[in-house]
Amino acid sequence: MEFLENFTFWEEFWIIFAIVMIAWYVHDKYVQRDHQLLVNYPIIGRLRYVFEEAREPFRQYFGDEKFYESKDKLDWVYKAARDLPNYASFSPSQPLPKPKFMIRHANIVLNDDEVEDKFEVIFGERRKKPYTAKSIIARSAMSDGSISPEGTRAFVQGSQIGGFPINSGEGGVTSNFFVTHAKYDPSYMKIVDSTAFNKKIKHYVKFFFNGSTAADVYRKLVFKNDPEAETYILDMNSKVFYRPNWDAPLESFPKDVPSDMPDIVFQISSGLYGARDKEGKFDPDRYQKVMRFCQMTEIKMAQGAKQTGGKLSGHKVTPAIAYYRNVEAYKDVFSPNRFPYANSIEELFDFIGTLQELSEKPVGVKIVISDIENIEPYAKEIKKRIDEGNDAYPDYITVDAGSGGSATAPIEMMERVGLNVRDSIYLVNKVLTDYGVRDKVRLVASGKILTPDDIVIIMSLGADFLQIARGFMMSAGCIRARYCSGTTGRDCPVGLATQNKSKRRKYFVFRHATYVANYHKNLLKNVKGLLAIMGLKNINQLNKHRLLFLDKDSRVHDNIDEVFKRKLDLGKDLEDEYHEFR
């Protein structure tokens, strides 16, 4: 541009700027035909897309919370994870909406030290190897694959630190669940060592940078371009890599769950990941090997609003995930909607019996409730089998709420399929009680449970145990950007729910493991505080009589059965085609 030589710098700048803007204007208005808005509002219309891009990552910082009752509850989770004081000044920033449950307090309250610290729950008393959970709370199902490897390791370490169970999710028990298992026997592990030179390089990289970068460099030196390199865990002490050798004979695996592993609930979905052969059929031998490291099994019939099979987008199916699930890399993994061994309730229970015999451990089932017919057939079949002396029925039933899911569900199903967790738990508890089988089955609740008051209310309505997903996600750094599915063209910005290496490798595993453990610790601590003001010495003393209900017109009700009789007017549709099966 020789004509610019006689102009000053700023004159040149403004001339070039004007040329660019004119060209941009012409492009938006007369050339591009992708965005209607830009034809009518060239250039300035692009602000709309800027705001749209920023909306989700910054959503939590502006306005009142519409989905979780109150932003105060979310703030509680984040503060609890960081072990900060959790008090409000003057008033809540966003009062809980009506209708709502209220907690009855005692005239003579207890001090916190008068409330028992024991929060144990026993599953599968009838089994050869029953499971005693040391906490009433578990981290709910999140698959390694939906969650990044670093995220899974943070949850596993947090679970081990905090002493609470962790559900594997339908992705199965991957190598990342063994991150705390240092006292392993080589007979059931595949071990890869390296040279002294490579170990020295790792040492220097850690000295000049950090442990995470050093581990990445070391892994690259050892495995080169091996696509399954990420399926190995690095032993920080011995500097060797290891992963479970599922091809080893069953006799090589430990008889009891190793003490340096967390309590894992192995979830089996319709895809049978982690317990299938190469043809996708159930593999009893592989299942038995996995259960040598797990405390009990959960069969996932449904999850939240996701009544379809699990869905994992192809770009999340890395070679490591493909190895874990025995599928092809970088192709969508969409599980069947129906569990393959559950074409009827009877067939499902028979399969549960098979798993109970193979593992000698408790087996449960995860369902979602929309109507009474979603639970009555279960209760009816349980009673029938008990009367026959047949113990092939669920040791526990997990009831999930129809409120979406912590990660991905079809939007058309969210809020349209499934009752909320409080209505569901009450209904299931009542139906099991009416059939006289409630004492034979543990009842587990899941769905939008975040804070101690949620726990007390849900357990008062009949739950024995809880699984929490969203709260643990937030404690592990989730900012609720809603990019978990990976189908939006964007990745989880904190590296927790993505397979994008550049993002997930910057995730602070050890720090977030501490946050996860803190969240669990403060949940139990503050549950004790609520029990104290209720005058209760033990969590098992909770029942529906400890609650009040404040309706939308501010009327207070103290008969919870009457409240639900009005709320749940179910079982009256006698023309329902499924009524005869109830």
PDB file of C-alpha atoms in Angstrom, residues 143-340:
ATOM      1  CA  SER A 143     -18.764 -42.907  33.961  1.00  0.00           C
ATOM      2  CA  ASP A 144     -15.059 -42.666  33.305  1.00  0.00           C
ATOM      3  CA  GLY A 145     -15.368 -41.396  29.751  1.00  0.00           C
ATOM      4  CA  SER A 146     -18.090 -38.894  30.459  1.00  0.00           C
ATOM      5  CA  ILE A 147     -15.786 -37.723  33.240  1.00  0.00           C
ATOM      6  CA  SER A 148     -12.151 -37.102  32.347  1.00  0.00           C
ATOM      7  CA  PRO A 149      -9.499 -39.554  33.625  1.00  0.00           C
ATOM      8  CA  GLU A 150      -8.180 -36.807  35.906  1.00  0.00           C
ATOM      9  CA  GLY A 151     -11.686 -36.139  37.213  1.00  0.00           C
ATOM     10  CA  THR A 152     -12.247 -39.822  37.958  1.00  0.00           C
ATOM     11  CA  ARG A 153      -8.943 -39.986  39.845  1.00  0.00           C
ATOM     12  CA  ALA A 154      -9.939 -36.964  41.927  1.00  0.00           C
ATOM     13  CA  PHE A 155     -13.248 -38.617  42.858  1.00  0.00           C
ATOM     14  CA  VAL A 156     -11.565 -41.931  43.665  1.00  0.00           C
ATOM     15  CA  GLN A 157      -8.958 -40.281  45.880  1.00  0.00           C
ATOM     16  CA  GLY A 158     -11.619 -38.116  47.519  1.00  0.00           C
ATOM     17  CA  SER A 159     -13.698 -41.219  48.195  1.00  0.00           C
ATOM     18  CA  GLN A 160     -10.721 -42.977  49.769  1.00  0.00           C
ATOM     19  CA  ILE A 161      -9.857 -39.936  51.905  1.00  0.00           C
ATOM     20  CA  GLY A 162     -13.451 -39.338  52.974  1.00  0.00           C
ATOM     21  CA  GLY A 163     -14.421 -42.962  53.552  1.00  0.00           C
ATOM     22  CA  PHE A 164     -17.567 -42.960  51.421  1.00  0.00           C
ATOM     23  CA  PRO A 165     -18.619 -45.227  48.499  1.00  0.00           C
ATOM     24  CA  ILE A 166     -18.280 -44.298  44.844  1.00  0.00           C
ATOM     25  CA  ASN A 167     -20.476 -45.592  42.016  1.00  0.00           C
ATOM     26  CA  SER A 168     -18.523 -46.555  38.888  1.00  0.00           C
ATOM     27  CA  GLY A 169     -21.188 -45.409  36.455  1.00  0.00           C
ATOM     28  CA  GLU A 170     -21.993 -47.489  33.391  1.00  0.00           C
ATOM     29  CA  GLY A 171     -18.466 -47.025  32.006  1.00  0.00           C
ATOM     30  CA  GLY A 172     -17.299 -49.727  34.397  1.00  0.00           C
ATOM     31  CA  VAL A 173     -14.312 -50.045  36.713  1.00  0.00           C
ATOM     32  CA  THR A 174     -11.475 -48.552  34.682  1.00  0.00           C
ATOM     33  CA  SER A 175      -7.785 -48.268  35.521  1.00  0.00           C
ATOM     34  CA  ASN A 176      -8.416 -44.865  37.086  1.00  0.00           C
ATOM     35  CA  PHE A 177     -10.337 -46.516  39.924  1.00  0.00           C
ATOM     36  CA  PHE A 178      -7.049 -48.180  40.959  1.00  0.00           C
ATOM     37  CA  VAL A 179      -5.165 -44.923  41.473  1.00  0.00           C
ATOM     38  CA  THR A 180      -5.001 -45.452  45.268  1.00  0.00           C
ATOM     39  CA  HIS A 181      -4.195 -49.169  44.981  1.00  0.00           C
ATOM     40  CA  ALA A 182      -0.428 -49.269  45.514  1.00  0.00           C
ATOM     41  CA  LYS A 183      -0.191 -52.605  47.364  1.00  0.00           C
ATOM     42  CA  TYR A 184      -1.112 -54.729  44.352  1.00  0.00           C
ATOM     43  CA  ASP A 185       0.065 -58.188  43.401  1.00  0.00           C
ATOM     44  CA  PRO A 186       1.758 -58.408  39.967  1.00  0.00           C
ATOM     45  CA  SER A 187      -0.207 -61.602  39.287  1.00  0.00           C
ATOM     46  CA  TYR A 188      -3.317 -59.573  38.418  1.00  0.00           C
ATOM     47  CA  MET A 189      -1.601 -56.410  37.179  1.00  0.00           C
ATOM     48  CA  LYS A 190       0.165 -55.688  33.911  1.00  0.00           C
ATOM     49  CA  ILE A 191       3.280 -53.658  34.756  1.00  0.00           C
ATOM     50  CA  VAL A 192       5.381 -51.506  32.428  1.00  0.00           C
ATOM     51  CA  ASP A 193       8.740 -50.261  33.716  1.00  0.00           C
ATOM     52  CA  SER A 194      11.146 -47.772  32.132  1.00  0.00           C
ATOM     53  CA  THR A 195      14.834 -46.957  31.979  1.00  0.00           C
ATOM     54  CA  ALA A 196      16.803 -45.082  34.607  1.00  0.00           C
ATOM     55  CA  PHE A 197      17.423 -42.369  31.992  1.00  0.00           C
ATOM     56  CA  ASN A 198      13.704 -41.773  31.473  1.00  0.00           C
ATOM     57  CA  LYS A 199      13.144 -41.655  35.231  1.00  0.00           C
ATOM     58  CA  LYS A 200      15.907 -39.083  35.565  1.00  0.00           C
ATOM     59  CA  ILE A 201      14.272 -36.914  32.885  1.00  0.00           C
ATOM     60  CA  LYS A 202      10.999 -37.145  34.812  1.00  0.00           C
ATOM     61  CA  HIS A 203      12.802 -35.993  37.949  1.00  0.00           C
ATOM     62  CA  TYR A 204      14.235 -32.911  36.253  1.00  0.00           C
ATOM     63  CA  VAL A 205      10.975 -31.975  34.526  1.00  0.00           C
ATOM     64  CA  LYS A 206       9.222 -32.124  37.889  1.00  0.00           C
ATOM     65  CA  PHE A 207      11.971 -29.984  39.443  1.00  0.00           C
ATOM     66  CA  PHE A 208      11.661 -27.240  36.820  1.00  0.00           C
ATOM     67  CA  PHE A 209       7.900 -27.461  36.185  1.00  0.00           C
ATOM     68  CA  ASN A 210       5.379 -29.590  38.135  1.00  0.00           C
ATOM     69  CA  GLY A 211       4.381 -33.181  38.806  1.00  0.00           C
ATOM     70  CA  SER A 212       1.576 -33.242  36.243  1.00  0.00           C
ATOM     71  CA  THR A 213       3.824 -32.084  33.399  1.00  0.00           C
ATOM     72  CA  ALA A 214       6.537 -34.508  34.483  1.00  0.00           C
ATOM     73  CA  ALA A 215       4.076 -37.422  34.448  1.00  0.00           C
ATOM     74  CA  ASP A 216       2.908 -36.510  30.932  1.00  0.00           C
ATOM     75  CA  VAL A 217       6.468 -36.300  29.615  1.00  0.00           C
ATOM     76  CA  TYR A 218       7.411 -39.562  31.315  1.00  0.00           C
ATOM     77  CA  ARG A 219       4.357 -41.357  29.914  1.00  0.00           C
ATOM     78  CA  LYS A 220       5.258 -40.161  26.417  1.00  0.00           C
ATOM     79  CA  LEU A 221       8.832 -41.397  26.804  1.00  0.00           C
ATOM     80  CA  VAL A 222       7.702 -44.818  27.999  1.00  0.00           C
ATOM     81  CA  PHE A 223       4.774 -45.527  25.671  1.00  0.00           C
ATOM     82  CA  LYS A 224       5.713 -43.424  22.637  1.00  0.00           C
ATOM     83  CA  ASN A 225       2.577 -43.454  20.433  1.00  0.00           C
ATOM     84  CA  ASP A 226       0.800 -46.397  22.058  1.00  0.00           C
ATOM     85  CA  PRO A 227      -2.935 -45.488  21.828  1.00  0.00           C
ATOM     86  CA  GLU A 228      -3.627 -47.347  25.087  1.00  0.00           C
ATOM     87  CA  ALA A 229      -0.988 -45.444  27.066  1.00  0.00           C
ATOM     88  CA  GLU A 230      -3.647 -43.700  29.167  1.00  0.00           C
ATOM     89  CA  THR A 231      -5.031 -47.009  30.407  1.00  0.00           C
ATOM     90  CA  TYR A 232      -2.016 -47.291  32.718  1.00  0.00           C
ATOM     91  CA  ILE A 233      -1.684 -45.650  36.140  1.00  0.00           C
ATOM     92  CA  LEU A 234       1.668 -44.257  37.234  1.00  0.00           C
ATOM     93  CA  ASP A 235       2.933 -45.505  40.583  1.00  0.00           C
ATOM     94  CA  MET A 236       4.540 -42.331  41.936  1.00  0.00           C
ATOM     95  CA  ASN A 237       6.881 -44.237  44.247  1.00  0.00           C
ATOM     96  CA  SER A 238       8.248 -47.003  42.043  1.00  0.00           C
ATOM     97  CA  LYS A 239       7.903 -44.994  38.792  1.00  0.00           C
ATOM     98  CA  VAL A 240       6.280 -47.968  37.035  1.00  0.00           C
ATOM     99  CA  PHE A 241       2.977 -48.011  35.147  1.00  0.00           C
ATOM    100  CA  TYR A 242       0.289 -50.569  35.897  1.00  0.00           C
ATOM    101  CA  ARG A 243      -3.243 -51.563  34.939  1.00  0.00           C
ATOM    102  CA  PRO A 244      -5.470 -54.537  35.811  1.00  0.00           C
ATOM    103  CA  ASN A 245      -4.738 -57.595  33.703  1.00  0.00           C
ATOM    104  CA  TRP A 246      -8.252 -58.827  33.032  1.00  0.00           C
ATOM    105  CA  ASP A 247      -6.808 -61.768  31.085  1.00  0.00           C
ATOM    106  CA  ALA A 248      -5.230 -63.188  34.247  1.00  0.00           C
ATOM    107  CA  PRO A 249      -7.034 -66.200  35.758  1.00  0.00           C
ATOM    108  CA  LEU A 250      -9.706 -65.505  38.366  1.00  0.00           C
ATOM    109  CA  GLU A 251      -7.613 -67.258  41.011  1.00  0.00           C
ATOM    110  CA  SER A 252      -4.969 -64.529  40.703  1.00  0.00           C
ATOM    111  CA  PHE A 253      -7.337 -61.770  41.834  1.00  0.00           C
ATOM    112  CA  PRO A 254      -7.676 -60.863  45.536  1.00  0.00           C
ATOM    113  CA  LYS A 255     -10.334 -62.688  47.534  1.00  0.00           C
ATOM    114  CA  ASP A 256     -11.247 -59.516  49.439  1.00  0.00           C
ATOM    115  CA  VAL A 257     -11.374 -55.914  48.271  1.00  0.00           C
ATOM    116  CA  PRO A 258      -7.927 -54.353  48.892  1.00  0.00           C
ATOM    117  CA  SER A 259      -7.906 -51.956  51.836  1.00  0.00           C
ATOM    118  CA  ASP A 260      -6.210 -49.200  49.834  1.00  0.00           C
ATOM    119  CA  MET A 261      -9.116 -48.953  47.408  1.00  0.00           C
ATOM    120  CA  PRO A 262     -12.350 -47.024  47.970  1.00  0.00           C
ATOM    121  CA  ASP A 263     -15.688 -48.800  48.316  1.00  0.00           C
ATOM    122  CA  ILE A 264     -16.867 -49.134  44.705  1.00  0.00           C
ATOM    123  CA  VAL A 265     -20.415 -49.843  43.553  1.00  0.00           C
ATOM    124  CA  PHE A 266     -20.129 -51.478  40.139  1.00  0.00           C
ATOM    125  CA  GLN A 267     -22.884 -50.281  37.836  1.00  0.00           C
ATOM    126  CA  ILE A 268     -23.986 -52.430  34.905  1.00  0.00           C
ATOM    127  CA  SER A 269     -26.002 -50.753  32.176  1.00  0.00           C
ATOM    128  CA  SER A 270     -27.673 -52.095  29.059  1.00  0.00           C
ATOM    129  CA  GLY A 271     -24.265 -51.890  27.323  1.00  0.00           C
ATOM    130  CA  LEU A 272     -22.795 -54.278  29.938  1.00  0.00           C
ATOM    131  CA  TYR A 273     -19.519 -52.311  29.892  1.00  0.00           C
ATOM    132  CA  GLY A 274     -16.891 -53.809  32.151  1.00  0.00           C
ATOM    133  CA  ALA A 275     -18.699 -57.153  32.235  1.00  0.00           C
ATOM    134  CA  ARG A 276     -19.015 -58.084  28.559  1.00  0.00           C
ATOM    135  CA  ASP A 277     -17.130 -60.131  26.025  1.00  0.00           C
ATOM    136  CA  LYS A 278     -16.026 -58.959  22.582  1.00  0.00           C
ATOM    137  CA  GLU A 279     -19.446 -59.832  21.153  1.00  0.00           C
ATOM    138  CA  GLY A 280     -21.177 -57.629  23.717  1.00  0.00           C
ATOM    139  CA  LYS A 281     -22.648 -60.519  25.746  1.00  0.00           C
ATOM    140  CA  PHE A 282     -22.455 -60.816  29.520  1.00  0.00           C
ATOM    141  CA  ASP A 283     -19.140 -62.365  30.602  1.00  0.00           C
ATOM    142  CA  PRO A 284     -19.452 -64.107  34.005  1.00  0.00           C
ATOM    143  CA  ASP A 285     -15.675 -64.520  34.354  1.00  0.00           C
ATOM    144  CA  ARG A 286     -14.959 -60.811  33.744  1.00  0.00           C
ATOM    145  CA  TYR A 287     -17.785 -59.846  36.103  1.00  0.00           C
ATOM    146  CA  GLN A 288     -16.326 -61.974  38.896  1.00  0.00           C
ATOM    147  CA  LYS A 289     -12.892 -60.413  38.389  1.00  0.00           C
ATOM    148  CA  VAL A 290     -14.322 -56.885  38.578  1.00  0.00           C
ATOM    149  CA  MET A 291     -16.277 -57.751  41.721  1.00  0.00           C
ATOM    150  CA  ARG A 292     -13.060 -58.709  43.507  1.00  0.00           C
ATOM    151  CA  PHE A 293     -12.545 -54.920  43.725  1.00  0.00           C
ATOM    152  CA  CYS A 294     -16.169 -53.836  44.329  1.00  0.00           C
ATOM    153  CA  GLN A 295     -18.558 -54.043  47.251  1.00  0.00           C
ATOM    154  CA  MET A 296     -21.851 -54.457  45.405  1.00  0.00           C
ATOM    155  CA  THR A 297     -23.551 -54.179  42.010  1.00  0.00           C
ATOM    156  CA  GLU A 298     -26.175 -51.784  40.667  1.00  0.00           C
ATOM    157  CA  ILE A 299     -28.140 -52.623  37.516  1.00  0.00           C
ATOM    158  CA  LYS A 300     -29.145 -49.422  35.747  1.00  0.00           C
ATOM    159  CA  MET A 301     -32.615 -49.718  34.275  1.00  0.00           C
ATOM    160  CA  ALA A 302     -33.021 -45.944  34.060  1.00  0.00           C
ATOM    161  CA  GLN A 303     -31.302 -42.734  35.140  1.00  0.00           C
ATOM    162  CA  GLY A 304     -32.983 -39.402  35.778  1.00  0.00           C
ATOM    163  CA  ALA A 305     -34.879 -38.270  32.720  1.00  0.00           C
ATOM    164  CA  LYS A 306     -32.650 -40.537  30.625  1.00  0.00           C
ATOM    165  CA  GLN A 307     -34.951 -43.506  30.033  1.00  0.00           C
ATOM    166  CA  THR A 308     -32.851 -44.258  26.974  1.00  0.00           C
ATOM    167  CA  GLY A 309     -29.564 -46.113  26.996  1.00  0.00           C
ATOM    168  CA  GLY A 310     -26.398 -44.194  27.879  1.00  0.00           C
ATOM    169  CA  LYS A 311     -24.929 -42.019  25.153  1.00  0.00           C
ATOM    170  CA  LEU A 312     -21.257 -41.167  24.720  1.00  0.00           C
ATOM    171  CA  SER A 313     -20.297 -38.996  21.748  1.00  0.00           C
ATOM    172  CA  GLY A 314     -17.673 -40.432  19.418  1.00  0.00           C
ATOM    173  CA  HIS A 315     -14.988 -37.836  20.121  1.00  0.00           C
ATOM    174  CA  LYS A 316     -15.161 -38.822  23.804  1.00  0.00           C
ATOM    175  CA  VAL A 317     -14.530 -42.467  22.921  1.00  0.00           C
ATOM    176  CA  THR A 318     -10.743 -42.268  23.058  1.00  0.00           C
ATOM    177  CA  PRO A 319      -8.619 -45.410  22.572  1.00  0.00           C
ATOM    178  CA  ALA A 320      -8.489 -45.699  26.370  1.00  0.00           C
ATOM    179  CA  ILE A 321     -12.281 -45.545  26.715  1.00  0.00           C
ATOM    180  CA  ALA A 322     -12.640 -47.976  23.806  1.00  0.00           C
ATOM    181  CA  TYR A 323     -10.282 -50.377  25.635  1.00  0.00           C
ATOM    182  CA  TYR A 324     -12.298 -50.106  28.854  1.00  0.00           C
ATOM    183  CA  ARG A 325     -15.655 -50.648  27.175  1.00  0.00           C
ATOM    184  CA  ASN A 326     -14.522 -53.148  24.538  1.00  0.00           C
ATOM    185  CA  VAL A 327     -15.830 -50.956  21.679  1.00  0.00           C
ATOM    186  CA  GLU A 328     -14.374 -49.162  18.646  1.00  0.00           C
ATOM    187  CA  ALA A 329     -12.579 -45.859  19.245  1.00  0.00           C
ATOM    188  CA  TYR A 330     -14.024 -42.534  18.088  1.00  0.00           C
ATOM    189  CA  LYS A 331     -17.444 -43.957  17.289  1.00  0.00           C
ATOM    190  CA  ASP A 332     -20.628 -43.035  19.167  1.00  0.00           C
ATOM    191  CA  VAL A 333     -21.384 -45.450  21.990  1.00  0.00           C
ATOM    192  CA  PHE A 334     -25.170 -45.557  22.358  1.00  0.00           C
ATOM    193  CA  SER A 335     -26.397 -48.302  24.676  1.00  0.00           C
ATOM    194  CA  PRO A 336     -29.713 -50.078  24.007  1.00  0.00           C
ATOM    195  CA  ASN A 337     -32.725 -48.576  25.763  1.00  0.00           C
ATOM    196  CA  ARG A 338     -33.738 -51.874  27.380  1.00  0.00           C
ATOM    197  CA  PHE A 339     -31.476 -53.900  29.616  1.00  0.00           C
ATOM    198  CA  PRO A 340     -30.745 -57.132  27.705  1.00  0.00           C
TER     199      PRO A 340
END
